Short mmCIF file of C-alpha atoms in Angstrom, two decimals:
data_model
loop_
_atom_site.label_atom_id
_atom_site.label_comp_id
_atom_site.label_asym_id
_atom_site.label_seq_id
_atom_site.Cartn_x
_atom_site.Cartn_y
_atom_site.Cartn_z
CA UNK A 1 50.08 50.32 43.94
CA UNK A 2 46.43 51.74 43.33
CA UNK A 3 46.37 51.31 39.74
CA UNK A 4 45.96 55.14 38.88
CA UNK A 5 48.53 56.11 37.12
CA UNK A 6 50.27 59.97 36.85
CA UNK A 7 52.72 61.91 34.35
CA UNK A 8 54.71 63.46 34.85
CA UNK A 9 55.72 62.76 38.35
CA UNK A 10 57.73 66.09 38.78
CA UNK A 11 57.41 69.36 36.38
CA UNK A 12 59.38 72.85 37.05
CA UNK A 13 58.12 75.63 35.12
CA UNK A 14 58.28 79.31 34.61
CA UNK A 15 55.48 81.90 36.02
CA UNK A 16 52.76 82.86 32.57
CA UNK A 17 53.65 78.71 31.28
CA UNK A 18 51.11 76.39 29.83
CA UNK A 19 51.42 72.77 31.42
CA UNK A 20 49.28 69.53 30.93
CA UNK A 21 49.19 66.59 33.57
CA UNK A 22 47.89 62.89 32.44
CA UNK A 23 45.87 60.58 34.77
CA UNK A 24 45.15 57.01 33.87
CA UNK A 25 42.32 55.69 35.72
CA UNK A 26 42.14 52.09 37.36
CA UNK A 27 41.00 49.61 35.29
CA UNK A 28 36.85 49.32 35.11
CA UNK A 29 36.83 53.12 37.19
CA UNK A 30 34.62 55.52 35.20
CA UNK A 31 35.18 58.26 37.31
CA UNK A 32 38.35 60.25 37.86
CA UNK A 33 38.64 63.19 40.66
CA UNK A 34 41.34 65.90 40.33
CA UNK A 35 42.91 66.96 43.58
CA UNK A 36 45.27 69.83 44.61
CA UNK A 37 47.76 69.39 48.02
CA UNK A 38 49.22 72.99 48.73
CA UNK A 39 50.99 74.23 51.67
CA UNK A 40 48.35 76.56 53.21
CA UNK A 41 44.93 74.83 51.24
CA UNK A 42 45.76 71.61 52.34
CA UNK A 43 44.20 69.06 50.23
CA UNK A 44 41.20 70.27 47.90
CA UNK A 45 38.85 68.68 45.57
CA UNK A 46 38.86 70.85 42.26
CA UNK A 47 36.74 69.08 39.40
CA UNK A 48 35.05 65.25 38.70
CA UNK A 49 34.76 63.60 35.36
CA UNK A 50 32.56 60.56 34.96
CA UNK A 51 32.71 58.75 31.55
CA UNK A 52 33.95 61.41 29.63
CA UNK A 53 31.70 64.23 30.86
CA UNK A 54 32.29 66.76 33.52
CA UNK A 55 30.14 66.32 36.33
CA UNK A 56 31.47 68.66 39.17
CA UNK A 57 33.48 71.65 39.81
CA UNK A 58 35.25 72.67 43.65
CA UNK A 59 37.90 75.22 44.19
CA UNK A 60 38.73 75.55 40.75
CA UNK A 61 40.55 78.30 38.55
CA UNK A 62 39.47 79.21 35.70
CA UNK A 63 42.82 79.55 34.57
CA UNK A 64 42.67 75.47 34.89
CA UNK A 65 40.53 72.65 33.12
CA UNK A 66 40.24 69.56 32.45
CA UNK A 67 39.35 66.76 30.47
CA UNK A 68 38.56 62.94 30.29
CA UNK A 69 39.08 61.44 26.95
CA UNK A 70 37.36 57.97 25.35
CA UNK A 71 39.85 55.95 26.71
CA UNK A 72 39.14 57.34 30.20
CA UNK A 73 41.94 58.91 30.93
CA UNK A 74 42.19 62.50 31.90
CA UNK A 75 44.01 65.25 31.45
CA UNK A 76 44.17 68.74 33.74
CA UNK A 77 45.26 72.18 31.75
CA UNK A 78 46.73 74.67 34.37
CA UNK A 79 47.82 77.86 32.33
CA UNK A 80 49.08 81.27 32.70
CA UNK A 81 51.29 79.54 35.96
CA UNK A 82 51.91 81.28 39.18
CA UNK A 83 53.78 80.92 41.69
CA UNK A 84 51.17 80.02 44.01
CA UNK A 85 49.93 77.07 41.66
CA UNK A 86 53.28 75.00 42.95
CA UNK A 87 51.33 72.14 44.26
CA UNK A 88 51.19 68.32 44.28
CA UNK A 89 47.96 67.55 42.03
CA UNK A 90 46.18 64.09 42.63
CA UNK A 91 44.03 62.22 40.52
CA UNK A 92 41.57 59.72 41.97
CA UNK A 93 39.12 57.12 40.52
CA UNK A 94 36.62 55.60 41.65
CA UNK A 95 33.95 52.68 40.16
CA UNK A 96 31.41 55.81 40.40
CA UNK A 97 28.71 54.38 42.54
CA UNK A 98 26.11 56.81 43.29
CA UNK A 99 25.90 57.17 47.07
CA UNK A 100 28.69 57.99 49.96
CA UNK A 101 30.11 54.20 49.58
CA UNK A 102 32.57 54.69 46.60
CA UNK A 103 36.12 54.31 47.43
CA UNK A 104 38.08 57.10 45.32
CA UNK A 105 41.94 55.26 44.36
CA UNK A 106 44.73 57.75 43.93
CA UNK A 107 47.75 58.29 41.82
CA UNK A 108 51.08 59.22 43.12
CA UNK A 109 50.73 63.03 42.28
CA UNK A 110 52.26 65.31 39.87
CA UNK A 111 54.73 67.86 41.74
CA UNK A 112 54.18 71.30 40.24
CA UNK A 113 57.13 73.83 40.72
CA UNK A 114 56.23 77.43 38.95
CA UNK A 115 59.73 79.90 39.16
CA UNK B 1 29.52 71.79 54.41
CA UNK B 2 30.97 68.69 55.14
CA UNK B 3 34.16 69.10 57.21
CA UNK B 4 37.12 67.14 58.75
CA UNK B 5 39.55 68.26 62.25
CA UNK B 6 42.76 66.55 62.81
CA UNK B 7 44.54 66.63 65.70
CA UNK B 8 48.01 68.65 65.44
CA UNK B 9 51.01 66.82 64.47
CA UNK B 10 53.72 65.90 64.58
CA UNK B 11 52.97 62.42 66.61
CA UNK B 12 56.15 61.52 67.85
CA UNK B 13 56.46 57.86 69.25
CA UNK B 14 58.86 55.08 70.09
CA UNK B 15 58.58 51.58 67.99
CA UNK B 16 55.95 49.63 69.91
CA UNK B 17 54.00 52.36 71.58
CA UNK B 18 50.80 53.04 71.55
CA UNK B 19 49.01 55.17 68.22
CA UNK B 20 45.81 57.72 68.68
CA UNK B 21 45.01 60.16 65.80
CA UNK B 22 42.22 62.13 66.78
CA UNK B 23 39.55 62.93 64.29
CA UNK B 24 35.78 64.20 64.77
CA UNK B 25 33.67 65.64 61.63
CA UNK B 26 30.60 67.69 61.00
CA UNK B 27 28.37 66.35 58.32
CA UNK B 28 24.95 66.31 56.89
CA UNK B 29 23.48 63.16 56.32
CA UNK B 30 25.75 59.85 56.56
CA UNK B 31 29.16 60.01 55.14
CA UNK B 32 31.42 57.30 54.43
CA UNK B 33 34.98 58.10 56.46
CA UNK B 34 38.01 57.43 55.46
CA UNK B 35 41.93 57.21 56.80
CA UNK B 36 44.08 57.73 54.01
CA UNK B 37 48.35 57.78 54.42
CA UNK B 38 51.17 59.57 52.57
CA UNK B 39 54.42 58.12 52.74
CA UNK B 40 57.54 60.21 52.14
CA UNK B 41 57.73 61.49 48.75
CA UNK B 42 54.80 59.41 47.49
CA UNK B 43 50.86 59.52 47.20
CA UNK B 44 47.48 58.72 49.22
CA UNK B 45 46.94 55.53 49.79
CA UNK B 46 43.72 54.47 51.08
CA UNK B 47 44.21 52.78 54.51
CA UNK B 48 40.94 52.21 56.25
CA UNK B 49 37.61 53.19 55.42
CA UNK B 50 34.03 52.75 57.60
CA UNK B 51 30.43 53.44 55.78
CA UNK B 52 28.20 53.31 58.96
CA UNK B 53 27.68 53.56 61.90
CA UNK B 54 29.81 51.20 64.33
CA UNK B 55 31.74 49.97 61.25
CA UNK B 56 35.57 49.44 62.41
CA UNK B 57 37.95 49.86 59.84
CA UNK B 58 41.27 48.13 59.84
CA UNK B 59 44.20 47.20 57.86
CA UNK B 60 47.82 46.61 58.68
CA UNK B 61 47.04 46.59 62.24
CA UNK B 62 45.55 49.87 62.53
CA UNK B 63 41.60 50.59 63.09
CA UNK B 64 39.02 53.21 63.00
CA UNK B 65 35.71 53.03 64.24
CA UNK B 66 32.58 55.38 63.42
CA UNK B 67 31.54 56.61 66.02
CA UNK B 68 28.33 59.05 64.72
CA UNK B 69 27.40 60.08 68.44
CA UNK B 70 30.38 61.76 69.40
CA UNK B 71 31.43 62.56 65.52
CA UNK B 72 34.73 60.38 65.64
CA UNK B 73 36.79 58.67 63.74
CA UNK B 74 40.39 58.10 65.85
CA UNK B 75 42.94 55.98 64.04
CA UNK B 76 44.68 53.19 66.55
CA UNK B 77 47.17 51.04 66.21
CA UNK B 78 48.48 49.06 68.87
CA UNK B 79 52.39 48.97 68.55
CA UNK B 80 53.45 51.02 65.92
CA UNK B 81 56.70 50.20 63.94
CA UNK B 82 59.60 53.16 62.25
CA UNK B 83 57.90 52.22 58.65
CA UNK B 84 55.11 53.66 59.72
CA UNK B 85 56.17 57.28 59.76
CA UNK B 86 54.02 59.13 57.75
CA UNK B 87 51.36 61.58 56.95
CA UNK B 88 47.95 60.58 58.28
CA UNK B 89 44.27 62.38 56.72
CA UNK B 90 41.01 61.45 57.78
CA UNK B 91 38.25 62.35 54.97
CA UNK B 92 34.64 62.29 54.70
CA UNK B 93 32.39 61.98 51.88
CA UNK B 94 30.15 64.88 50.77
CA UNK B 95 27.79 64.71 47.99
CA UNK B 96 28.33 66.83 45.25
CA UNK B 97 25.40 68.01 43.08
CA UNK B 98 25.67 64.78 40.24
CA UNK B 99 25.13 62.36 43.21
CA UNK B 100 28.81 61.22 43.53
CA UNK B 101 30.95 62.27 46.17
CA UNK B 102 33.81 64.31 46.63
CA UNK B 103 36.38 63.70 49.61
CA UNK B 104 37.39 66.27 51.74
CA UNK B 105 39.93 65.85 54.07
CA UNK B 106 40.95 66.98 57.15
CA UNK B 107 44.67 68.72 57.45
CA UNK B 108 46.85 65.63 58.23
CA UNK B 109 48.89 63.99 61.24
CA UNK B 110 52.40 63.63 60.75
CA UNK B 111 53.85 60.59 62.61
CA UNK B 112 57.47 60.37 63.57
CA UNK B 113 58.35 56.64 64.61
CA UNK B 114 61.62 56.23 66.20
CA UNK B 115 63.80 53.27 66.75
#
């Protein structure tokens, strides 16, 4: 058990649908990573929080975003669903020190299924 | 950028033989590298991890060692049991601009371990 937590673990959905997904961040980790797994993208990074700001943005839609509350968790906002958004989405914390050395932690996923 | 290549799976293997994953990656700088593992139906668990150059990694009997002059990173193990069927990703570190890091990982092994 990393100590990052995930809800739900499975969602099914229709295509146009609004969905949120909830990370809770190991204890002390200020930092929380949101990762997609898809079939043909393989596992990409798509946006970093770090104490309640955003800090970085990867392969992200704009149809998705984020947010990491006082209490450090986080929350990820994918909207108008398509198809091709079925994916398993990881979140990952880390301590958040600066430099290559941090150790990012990850949930179990959330498995996204858009009909 | 940064980037991460696996060797084509599946692995398949008898209990007690012999585990090489092959991974080499191009990077900027000095990345941290990572071996993270996916178990059926569950999330990334972080399974090794080197920050220099000539670090080993190991954990549960498997090991990694950096290897920056040929750009390596092979997970061993030396007898490998059925439970540890699984997905296998190697990941780097890349900086992103707020001088954290993001992971990106290469396209994972699968391992088939049979009795």
């Amino acid at each position: 058990d990393s100590g990052v937590t995930q809800t739900p673990k499975h969602l099914i959905t229709a295509t146009g649908q609004r969905v949120t997904l909830r990370c809770s961040p190991r204890s002390g980790d200020l930092s929380v990573y949101w990762y997609q797994q898809s079939l043909d993208q393989g596992l990409q990074f798509l946006i970093q929080y770090y104490n309640g700001e955003e800090r970085a943005k990867g392969n992200i839609l704009e149809r998705f975003s984020a947010q990491q509350f006082p209490d450090l968790h986080s929350e990820l906002n994918l909207s108008s669903l398509e198809l091709g958004d079925s994916a398993l989405y990881f979140c990952a914390s880390s301590v958040a020190l600066a430099g290559p050395t941090d150790t990012q932690y990850f949930g179990p996923g959330t498995r996204l299924t858009v009909l | 950028g940064n980037s991460v290549t696996q060797m084509e799976g599946p692995v398949t293997l008898s209990e007690e033989a012999f585990l090489t994953i092959n991974c080499t990656y191009t990077a900027t700088g000095y990345p941290s590298l990572f071996w993270y593992v996916q178990y059926p139906g569950e999330g990334l668990q972080l399974l090794l991890k080197a920050t220099k150059a000539d670090d080993k990694g190991s954990n549960k009997g498997f090991e990694a060692t950096y290897r920056k002059e040929t750009t390596s990173f092979h997970l061993e193990k030396g007898s490998v049991q059925v439970s540890d069927s699984a997905v296998y990703f190697c990941a780097l570190s890349d900086p992103l601009n707020t001088g954290f890091q993001k992971l990106v990982f290469g396209t994972g092994t699968r391992l088939l371990v049979s009795p």
